[in-house]
Structure formats: structure tokens, C-alpha cells
CSV table of C-alpha atoms and ligand atoms in Angstrom, one decimal:
chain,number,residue,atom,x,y,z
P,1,UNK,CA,77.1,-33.8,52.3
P,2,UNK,CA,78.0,-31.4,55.5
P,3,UNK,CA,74.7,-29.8,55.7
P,4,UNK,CA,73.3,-30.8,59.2
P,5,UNK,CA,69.7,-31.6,57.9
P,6,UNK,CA,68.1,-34.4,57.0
P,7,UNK,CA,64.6,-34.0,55.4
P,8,UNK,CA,64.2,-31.9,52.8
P,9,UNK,CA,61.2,-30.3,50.9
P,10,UNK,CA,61.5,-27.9,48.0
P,11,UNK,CA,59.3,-26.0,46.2
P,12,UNK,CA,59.2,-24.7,43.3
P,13,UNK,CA,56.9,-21.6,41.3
P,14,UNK,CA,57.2,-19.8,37.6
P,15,UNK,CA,59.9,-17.8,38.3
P,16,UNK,CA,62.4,-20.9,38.6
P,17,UNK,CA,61.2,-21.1,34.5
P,18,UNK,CA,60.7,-17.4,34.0
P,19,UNK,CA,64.7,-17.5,32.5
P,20,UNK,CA,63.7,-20.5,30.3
P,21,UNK,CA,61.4,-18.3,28.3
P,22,UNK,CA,58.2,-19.4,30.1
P,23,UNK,CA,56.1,-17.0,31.3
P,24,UNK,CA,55.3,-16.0,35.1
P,25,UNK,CA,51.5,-15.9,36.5
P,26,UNK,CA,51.2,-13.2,38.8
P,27,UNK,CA,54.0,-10.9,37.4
P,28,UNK,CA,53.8,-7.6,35.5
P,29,UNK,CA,53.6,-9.2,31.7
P,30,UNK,CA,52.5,-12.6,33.5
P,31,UNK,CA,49.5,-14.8,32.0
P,32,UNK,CA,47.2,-13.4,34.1
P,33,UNK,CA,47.8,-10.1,33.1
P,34,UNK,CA,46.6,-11.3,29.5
P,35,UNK,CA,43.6,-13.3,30.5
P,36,UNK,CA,41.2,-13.5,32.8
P,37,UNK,CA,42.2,-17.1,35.0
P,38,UNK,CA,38.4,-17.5,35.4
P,39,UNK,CA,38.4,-17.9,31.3
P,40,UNK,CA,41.2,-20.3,31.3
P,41,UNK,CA,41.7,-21.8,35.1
P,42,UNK,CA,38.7,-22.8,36.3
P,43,UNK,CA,36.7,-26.1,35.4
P,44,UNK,CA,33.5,-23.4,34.8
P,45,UNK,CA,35.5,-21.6,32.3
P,46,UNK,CA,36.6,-24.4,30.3
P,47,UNK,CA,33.3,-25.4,30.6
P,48,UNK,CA,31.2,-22.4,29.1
P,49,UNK,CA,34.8,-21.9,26.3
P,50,UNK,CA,36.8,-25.1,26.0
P,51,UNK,CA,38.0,-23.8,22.5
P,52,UNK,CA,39.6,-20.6,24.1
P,53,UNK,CA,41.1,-23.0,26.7
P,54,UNK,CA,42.1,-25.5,24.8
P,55,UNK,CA,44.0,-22.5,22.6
P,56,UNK,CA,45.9,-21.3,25.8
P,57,UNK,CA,47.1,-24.8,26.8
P,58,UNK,CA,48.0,-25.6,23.1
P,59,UNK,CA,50.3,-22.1,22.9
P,60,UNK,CA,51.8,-22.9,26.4
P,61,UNK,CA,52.6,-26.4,24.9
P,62,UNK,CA,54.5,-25.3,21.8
P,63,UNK,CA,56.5,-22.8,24.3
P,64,UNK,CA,57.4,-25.3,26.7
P,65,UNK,CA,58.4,-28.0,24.0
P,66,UNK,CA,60.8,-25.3,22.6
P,67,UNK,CA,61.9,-24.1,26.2
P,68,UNK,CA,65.2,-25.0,27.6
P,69,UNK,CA,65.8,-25.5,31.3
P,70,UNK,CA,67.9,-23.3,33.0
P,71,UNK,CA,71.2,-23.7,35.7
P,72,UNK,CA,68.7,-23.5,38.6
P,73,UNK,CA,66.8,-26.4,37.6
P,74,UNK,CA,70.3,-28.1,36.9
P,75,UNK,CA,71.3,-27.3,40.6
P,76,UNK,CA,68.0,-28.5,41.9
P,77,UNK,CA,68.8,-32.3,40.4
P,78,UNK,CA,72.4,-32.0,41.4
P,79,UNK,CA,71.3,-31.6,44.9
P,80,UNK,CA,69.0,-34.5,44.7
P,81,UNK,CA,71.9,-36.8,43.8
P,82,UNK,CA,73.7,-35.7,46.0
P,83,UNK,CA,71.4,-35.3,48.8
P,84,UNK,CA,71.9,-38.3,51.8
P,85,UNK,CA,68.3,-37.4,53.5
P,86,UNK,CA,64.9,-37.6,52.3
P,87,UNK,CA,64.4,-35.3,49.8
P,88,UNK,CA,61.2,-34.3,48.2
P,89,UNK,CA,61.1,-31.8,44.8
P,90,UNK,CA,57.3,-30.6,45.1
P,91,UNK,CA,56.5,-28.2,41.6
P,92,UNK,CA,53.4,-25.9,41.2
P,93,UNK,CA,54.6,-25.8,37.5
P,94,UNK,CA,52.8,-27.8,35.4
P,95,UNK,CA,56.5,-27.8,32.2
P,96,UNK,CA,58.7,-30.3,32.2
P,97,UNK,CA,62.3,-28.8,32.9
P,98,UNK,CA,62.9,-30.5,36.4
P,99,UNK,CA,62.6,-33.7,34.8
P,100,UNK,CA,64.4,-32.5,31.7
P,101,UNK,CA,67.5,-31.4,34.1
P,102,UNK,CA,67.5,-35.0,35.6
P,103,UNK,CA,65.2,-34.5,39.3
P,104,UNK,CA,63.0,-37.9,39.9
P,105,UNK,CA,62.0,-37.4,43.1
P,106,UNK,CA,59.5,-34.8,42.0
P,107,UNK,CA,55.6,-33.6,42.5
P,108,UNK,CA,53.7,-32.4,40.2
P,109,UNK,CA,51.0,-30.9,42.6
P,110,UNK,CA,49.3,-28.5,40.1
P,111,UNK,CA,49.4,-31.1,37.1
P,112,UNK,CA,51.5,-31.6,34.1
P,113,UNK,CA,51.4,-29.6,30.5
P,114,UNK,CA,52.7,-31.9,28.3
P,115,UNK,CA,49.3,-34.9,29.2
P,116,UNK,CA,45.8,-34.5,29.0
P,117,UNK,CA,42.8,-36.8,30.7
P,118,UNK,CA,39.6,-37.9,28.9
P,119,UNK,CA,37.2,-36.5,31.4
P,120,UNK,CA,34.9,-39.5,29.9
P,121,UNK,CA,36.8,-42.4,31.0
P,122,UNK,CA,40.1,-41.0,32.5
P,123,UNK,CA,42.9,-41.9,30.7
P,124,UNK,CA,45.8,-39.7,31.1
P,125,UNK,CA,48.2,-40.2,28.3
P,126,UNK,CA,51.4,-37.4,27.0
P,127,UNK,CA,50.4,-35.1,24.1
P,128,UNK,CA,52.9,-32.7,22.3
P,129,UNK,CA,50.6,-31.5,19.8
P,130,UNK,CA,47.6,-29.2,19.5
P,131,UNK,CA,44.2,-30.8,20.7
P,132,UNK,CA,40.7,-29.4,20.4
P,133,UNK,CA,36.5,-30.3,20.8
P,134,UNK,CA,37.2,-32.7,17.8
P,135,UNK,CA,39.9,-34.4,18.9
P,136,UNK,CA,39.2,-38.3,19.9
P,137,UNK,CA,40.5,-39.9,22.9
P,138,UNK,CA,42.9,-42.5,22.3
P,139,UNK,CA,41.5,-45.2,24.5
P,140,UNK,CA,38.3,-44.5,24.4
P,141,UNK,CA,37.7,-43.2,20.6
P,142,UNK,CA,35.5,-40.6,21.5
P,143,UNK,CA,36.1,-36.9,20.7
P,144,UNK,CA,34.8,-33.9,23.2
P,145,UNK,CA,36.2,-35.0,26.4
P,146,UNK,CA,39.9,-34.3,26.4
P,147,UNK,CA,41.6,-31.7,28.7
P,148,UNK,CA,44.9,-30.7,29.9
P,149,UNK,CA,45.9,-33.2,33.1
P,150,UNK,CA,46.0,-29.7,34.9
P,151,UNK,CA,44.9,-28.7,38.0
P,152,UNK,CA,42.3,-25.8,37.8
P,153,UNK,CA,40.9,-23.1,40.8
P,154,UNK,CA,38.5,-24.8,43.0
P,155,UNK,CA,40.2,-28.4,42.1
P,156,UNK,CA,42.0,-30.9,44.4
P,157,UNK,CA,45.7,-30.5,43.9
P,158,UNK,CA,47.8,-33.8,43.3
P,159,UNK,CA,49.9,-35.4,45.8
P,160,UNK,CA,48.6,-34.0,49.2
P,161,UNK,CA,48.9,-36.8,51.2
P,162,UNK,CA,52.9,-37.6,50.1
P,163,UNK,CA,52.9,-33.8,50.8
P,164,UNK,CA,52.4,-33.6,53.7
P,165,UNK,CA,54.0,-36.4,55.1
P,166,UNK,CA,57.1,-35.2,54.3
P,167,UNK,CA,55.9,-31.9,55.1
P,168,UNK,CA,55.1,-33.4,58.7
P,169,UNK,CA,58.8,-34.8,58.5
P,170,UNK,CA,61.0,-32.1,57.2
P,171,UNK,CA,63.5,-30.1,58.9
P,172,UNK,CA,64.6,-28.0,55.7
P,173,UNK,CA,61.8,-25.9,53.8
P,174,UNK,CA,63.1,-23.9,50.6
P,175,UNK,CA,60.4,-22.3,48.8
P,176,UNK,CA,62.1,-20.9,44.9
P,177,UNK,CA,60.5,-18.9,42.8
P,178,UNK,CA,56.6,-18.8,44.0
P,179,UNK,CA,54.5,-15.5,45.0
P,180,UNK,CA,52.4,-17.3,47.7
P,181,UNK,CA,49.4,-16.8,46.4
P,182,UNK,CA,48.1,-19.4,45.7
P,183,UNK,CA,46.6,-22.1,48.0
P,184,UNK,CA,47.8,-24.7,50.1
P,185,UNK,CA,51.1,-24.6,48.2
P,186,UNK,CA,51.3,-20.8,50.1
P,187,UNK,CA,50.2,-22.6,53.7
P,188,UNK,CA,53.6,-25.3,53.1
P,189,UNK,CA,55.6,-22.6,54.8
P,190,UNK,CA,53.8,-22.3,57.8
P,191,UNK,CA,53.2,-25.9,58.1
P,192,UNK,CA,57.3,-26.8,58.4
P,193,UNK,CA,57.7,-23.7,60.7
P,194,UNK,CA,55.2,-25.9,62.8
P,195,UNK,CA,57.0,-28.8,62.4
P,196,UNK,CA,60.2,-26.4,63.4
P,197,UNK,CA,61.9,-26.7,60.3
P,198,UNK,CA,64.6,-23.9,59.3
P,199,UNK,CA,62.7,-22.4,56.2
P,200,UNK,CA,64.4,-20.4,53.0
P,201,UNK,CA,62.8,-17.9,50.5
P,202,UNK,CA,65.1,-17.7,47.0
P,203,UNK,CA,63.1,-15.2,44.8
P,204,UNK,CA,63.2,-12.5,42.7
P,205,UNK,CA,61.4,-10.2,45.6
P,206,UNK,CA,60.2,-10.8,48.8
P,207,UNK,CA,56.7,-12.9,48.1
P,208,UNK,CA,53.7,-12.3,49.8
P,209,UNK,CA,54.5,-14.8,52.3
P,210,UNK,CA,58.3,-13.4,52.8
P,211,UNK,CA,57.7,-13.1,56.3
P,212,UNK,CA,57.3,-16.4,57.5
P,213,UNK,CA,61.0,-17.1,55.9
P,214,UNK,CA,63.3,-17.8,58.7
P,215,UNK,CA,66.3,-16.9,55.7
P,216,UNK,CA,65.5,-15.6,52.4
P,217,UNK,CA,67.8,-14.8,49.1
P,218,UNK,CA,66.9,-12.0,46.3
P,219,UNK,CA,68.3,-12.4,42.9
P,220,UNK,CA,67.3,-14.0,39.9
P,221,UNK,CA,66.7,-18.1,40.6
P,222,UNK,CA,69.4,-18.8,37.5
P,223,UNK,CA,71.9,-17.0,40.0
P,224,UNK,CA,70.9,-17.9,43.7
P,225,UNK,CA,69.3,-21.1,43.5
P,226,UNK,CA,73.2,-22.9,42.0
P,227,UNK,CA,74.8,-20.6,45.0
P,228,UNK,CA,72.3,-21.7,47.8
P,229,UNK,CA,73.2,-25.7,46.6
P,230,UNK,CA,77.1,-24.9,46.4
P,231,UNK,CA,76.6,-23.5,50.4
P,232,UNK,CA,74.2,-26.6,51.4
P,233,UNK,CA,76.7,-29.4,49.4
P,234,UNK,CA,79.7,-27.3,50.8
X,301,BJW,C1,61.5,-15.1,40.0
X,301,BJW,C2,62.0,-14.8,38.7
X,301,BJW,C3,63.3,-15.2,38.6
X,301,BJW,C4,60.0,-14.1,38.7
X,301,BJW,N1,64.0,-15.8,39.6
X,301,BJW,N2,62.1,-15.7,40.9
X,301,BJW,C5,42.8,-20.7,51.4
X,301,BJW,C6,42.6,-19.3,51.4
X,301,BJW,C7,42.2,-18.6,50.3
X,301,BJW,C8,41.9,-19.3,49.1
X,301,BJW,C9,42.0,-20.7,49.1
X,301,BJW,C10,42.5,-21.3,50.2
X,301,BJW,N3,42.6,-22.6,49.9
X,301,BJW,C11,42.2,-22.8,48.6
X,301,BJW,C12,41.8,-21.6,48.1
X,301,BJW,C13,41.4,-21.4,46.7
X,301,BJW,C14,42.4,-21.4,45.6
X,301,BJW,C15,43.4,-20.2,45.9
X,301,BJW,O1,44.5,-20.4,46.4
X,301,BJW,N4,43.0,-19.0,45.5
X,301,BJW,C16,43.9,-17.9,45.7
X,301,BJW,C17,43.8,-17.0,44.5
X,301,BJW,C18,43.5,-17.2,47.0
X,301,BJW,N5,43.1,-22.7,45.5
X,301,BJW,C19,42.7,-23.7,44.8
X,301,BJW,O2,41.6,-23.6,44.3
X,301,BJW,C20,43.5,-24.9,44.8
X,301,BJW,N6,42.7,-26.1,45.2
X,301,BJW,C21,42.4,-26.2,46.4
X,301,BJW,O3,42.7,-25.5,47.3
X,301,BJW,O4,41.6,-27.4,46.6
X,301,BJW,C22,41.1,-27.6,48.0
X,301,BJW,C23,42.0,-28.3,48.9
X,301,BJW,C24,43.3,-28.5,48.7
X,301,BJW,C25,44.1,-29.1,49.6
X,301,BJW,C26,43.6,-29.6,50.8
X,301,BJW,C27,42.3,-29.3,51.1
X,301,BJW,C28,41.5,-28.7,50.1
X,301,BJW,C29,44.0,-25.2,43.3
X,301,BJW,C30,44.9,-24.2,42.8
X,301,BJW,C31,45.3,-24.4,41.4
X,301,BJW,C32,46.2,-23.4,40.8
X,301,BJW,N7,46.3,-23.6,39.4
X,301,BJW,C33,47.3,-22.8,38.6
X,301,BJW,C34,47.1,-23.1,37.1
X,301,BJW,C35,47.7,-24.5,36.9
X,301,BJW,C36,47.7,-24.9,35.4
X,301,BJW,C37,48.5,-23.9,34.6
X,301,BJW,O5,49.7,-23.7,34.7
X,301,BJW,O6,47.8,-23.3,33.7
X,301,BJW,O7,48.6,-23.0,39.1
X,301,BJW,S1,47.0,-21.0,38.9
X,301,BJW,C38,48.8,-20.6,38.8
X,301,BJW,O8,49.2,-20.1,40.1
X,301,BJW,C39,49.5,-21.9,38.6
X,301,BJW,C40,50.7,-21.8,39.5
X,301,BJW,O9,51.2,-23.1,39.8
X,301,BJW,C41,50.1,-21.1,40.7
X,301,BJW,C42,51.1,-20.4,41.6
X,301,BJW,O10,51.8,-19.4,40.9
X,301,BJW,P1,53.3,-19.1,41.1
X,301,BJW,O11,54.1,-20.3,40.7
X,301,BJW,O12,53.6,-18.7,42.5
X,301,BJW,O13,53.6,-17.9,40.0
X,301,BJW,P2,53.4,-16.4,40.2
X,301,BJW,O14,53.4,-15.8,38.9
X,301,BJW,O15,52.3,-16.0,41.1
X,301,BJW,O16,54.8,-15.9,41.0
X,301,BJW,C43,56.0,-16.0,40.3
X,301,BJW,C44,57.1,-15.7,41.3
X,301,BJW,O17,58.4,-15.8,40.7
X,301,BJW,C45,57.1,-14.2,41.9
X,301,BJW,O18,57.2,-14.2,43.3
X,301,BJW,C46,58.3,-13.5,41.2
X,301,BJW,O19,58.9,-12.6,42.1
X,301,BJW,C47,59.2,-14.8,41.0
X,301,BJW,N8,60.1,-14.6,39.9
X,301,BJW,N9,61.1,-14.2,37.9
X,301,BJW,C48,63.3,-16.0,40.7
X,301,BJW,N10,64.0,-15.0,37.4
């Protein structure tokens, strides 16, 4: 490894997986363009329809089960082997294709698709099938209180404090594939440019938060994120 840093944080949005099939939030076809994240993202909406909820995880499920992942996830997990620093992969996407490509040093912050908690007596176990209101919790046996192990509007996201340690300790910040608007993954950028770290942008388009990028790429993640790891591994 040549590259002169030493800490390293990545993260990653939908549009590393938008060329794996999966769809894109914030985007013109994105999710949210179809329904209303109150309905579906929020612990009230689940709360007043769990079936409609439940049916938008279930879909998402059989998408992502039949998704593939694509070179820039690949170029992600070849960086992380061959990586001499800290590394640190931190994913707002709750699929499964940076484990699937071989990254282990990896954060779910916003929750994984593929297991679902008993909100009765928190289990979290992995489910590739269909769940609904009837469906029973394997530890527990009782059915009503299953939901995806997702992280919802107004929730705590997962893994803050490992966050931000290596936030705090980074001197290399590559945001890929995320519009920045969504919070605190959005504040991460301006938290390493505090710390001083050189900070990247590889996206489709400039994001919201473009701005703050000390560098930034434009081209489709599939394309730029492999060429960005040749240059850092170079
Ligand atoms: C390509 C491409 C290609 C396309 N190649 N690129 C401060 C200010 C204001 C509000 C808040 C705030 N702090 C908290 C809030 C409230 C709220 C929030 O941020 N609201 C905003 C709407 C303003 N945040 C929360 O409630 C969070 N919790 C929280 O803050 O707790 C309190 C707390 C935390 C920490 C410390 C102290 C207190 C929780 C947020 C949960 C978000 N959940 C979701 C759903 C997860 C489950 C699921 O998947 O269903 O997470 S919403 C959705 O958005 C999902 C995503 O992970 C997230 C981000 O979306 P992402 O990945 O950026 O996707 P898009 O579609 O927006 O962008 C795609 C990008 O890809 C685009 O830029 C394209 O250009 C690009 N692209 N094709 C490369 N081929």
C-alpha cells in the first residue's frame, strides 16, 4: 500500500446497489417516490399499518435475495484486504452485498434486511422469507411482535459510538453513493473535515452535501469506485 493515509472510513448509500437491481431512496423512480416513508419508515407508521409495512420489507427481501453485488462492492472488500491502516466500512444500506463481496470490517448503521427483532423480547434472528401479524417468534412463540431489525425515522442508528471513534481518528473520509440527506450519516463529512481528514465524494451527482468534499468523482459507483481503489492501492 503507497497511499500515505492511515485511518480510513467509508461510507456507503443506495446508489453503490442501484446497479445490482436495488432500488435508490431519494432518486427519481426511488422508494420514496412510491410511498410515503411516514407509511413505511417510521415506528408510528408501522404502528397504525404493520401489514402494509411488513409487505414493503417482504418485496425488498425477495429483491435483495435475488440481487447480485456489483464490481464496486468487489473493490470495496479488495481494499479492505489490502488496506495496512484502520479501516472502517460504515453502510446506511440495510442488503447484504458488502458482505456477499467478502468486506468484514463493516457497519450496519441503519440495520439489516435480511433479520427481524421480536419487539416483545428482542431476539434478532436472519429471515429470508415473508413474515406478517401471524407470524410467531422463534424464541419466544408468540406471534404480533416481529419486525425488520431496521432502523426507522426518529430511531437511534446502530453503531454510533464505534462511529465515531474512528470518525474522531480518521484521516481519509470517502463518502459513495449517498444523497446526504439523511441524518447523522450526512454530518460524518463535516465531522472528519474537523478532525482534518482529506475527504472524497464518488457519486452519481454532486449530493446535497457535495460541498464539504475536499475531492469528489462523478460517474456511476460500478465505474469510479474500482478506479478510485486502483489509484489509492497504486
Ligand atoms: C449513484 C448511483 C450509481 C444513484 N452510482 N451513485 C439533523 C437535522 C435534521 C434532521 C435530523 C437531524 N438529525 C436527525 C434528524 C432526523 C432524521 C433525518 O435525518 N431526517 C432527514 C429527512 C432530515 N434522522 C433520523 O431520524 C435518524 N435517527 C436519528 O437521528 O436518531 C437520533 C440521533 C442519532 C445519532 C446521535 C444522536 C441522536 C434515523 C434515520 C433512519 C433512516 N432510515 C432509512 C430507512 C432504513 C431502512 C430501509 O432501508 O428501509 O435509511 S431512510 C433511507 O435513507 C435509508 C437510507 O439508508 C437513508 C439514506 O439514503 P441514501 O442511501 O443516501 O439514498 P438516496 O436515495 O437518498 O441517495 C442515493 C444516492 O445515490 C444519490 O446521491 C444518487 O445520486 C446516488 N446514485 N445511482 C453512484 N449508479
Amino acid at each position: 500500500m503507497a497511499t500515505k493515509y492511515r485511518s480510513l472510513v467509508i461510507l456507503t448509500g443506495a446508489g453503490i446497489s442501484a446497479e445490482s437491481g436495488l432500488g435508490t431512496f431519494r432518486d427519481k423512480d426511488g422508494l420514496w417516490s412510491k410511498y410515503d416513508l411516514r407509511d413505511v419508515a417510521t415506528p408510528e407508521g408501522f404502528a397504525r399499518n404493520p401489514g402494509l409495512v411488513h409487505d414493503f420489507y417482504n418485496a425488498r427481501r425477495q429483491n435483495l435475495i435475488a440481487a447480485q453485488p456489483n464490481a464496486a462492492h468487489a473493490a470495496l472488500a479488495l481494499l479492505e484486504r489490502e488496506w495496512r491502516g484502520d479501516f472502517l466500512l460504515v453502510t446506511q444500506n440495510v442488503d447484504d452485498l458488502h458482505e456477499r463481496s467478502g468486506s468484514a470490517k463493516l457497519l450496519h448503521m441503519h440495520g439489516e434486511l435480511l433479520k427481524i427483532r421480536c419487539e416483545n423480547c428482542g431476539d434478532i434472528r436472519p429471515c429470508h422469507q415473508a413474515i406478517d401479524l401471524a407470524t410467531a417468534c422463534s424464541a419466544c412463540g408468540i406471534p404480533g411482535y416481529l419486525r425488520p431489525d431496521v432502523v426507522w425515522f426518529g430511531e437511534m442508528p446502530m453503531g454510533m459510538e464505534r462511529i465515531e471513534r474512528a470518525l474522531d481518528a480518521c484521516d481519509l473520509f470517502v463518502s459513495i453513493g449517498t444523497s446526504g440527506n439523511v441524518y447523522p450519516a450526512a454530518g460524518f463529512v463535516a465531522e472528519a473535515r474537523r478532525r482534518r481528514a482529506h475527504t472524497v465524494e464518488l457519486n452519481l451527482e454532486p449530493s446535497e452535501s457535495h460541498s464539504l468534499f475536499a475531492e469528489a468523482r462523478y460517474g456511476p459507483a460500478s465505474e469510479i469506485v474500482p478506479a478510485y481503489v486502483q489509484e489509492l492501492l497504486a
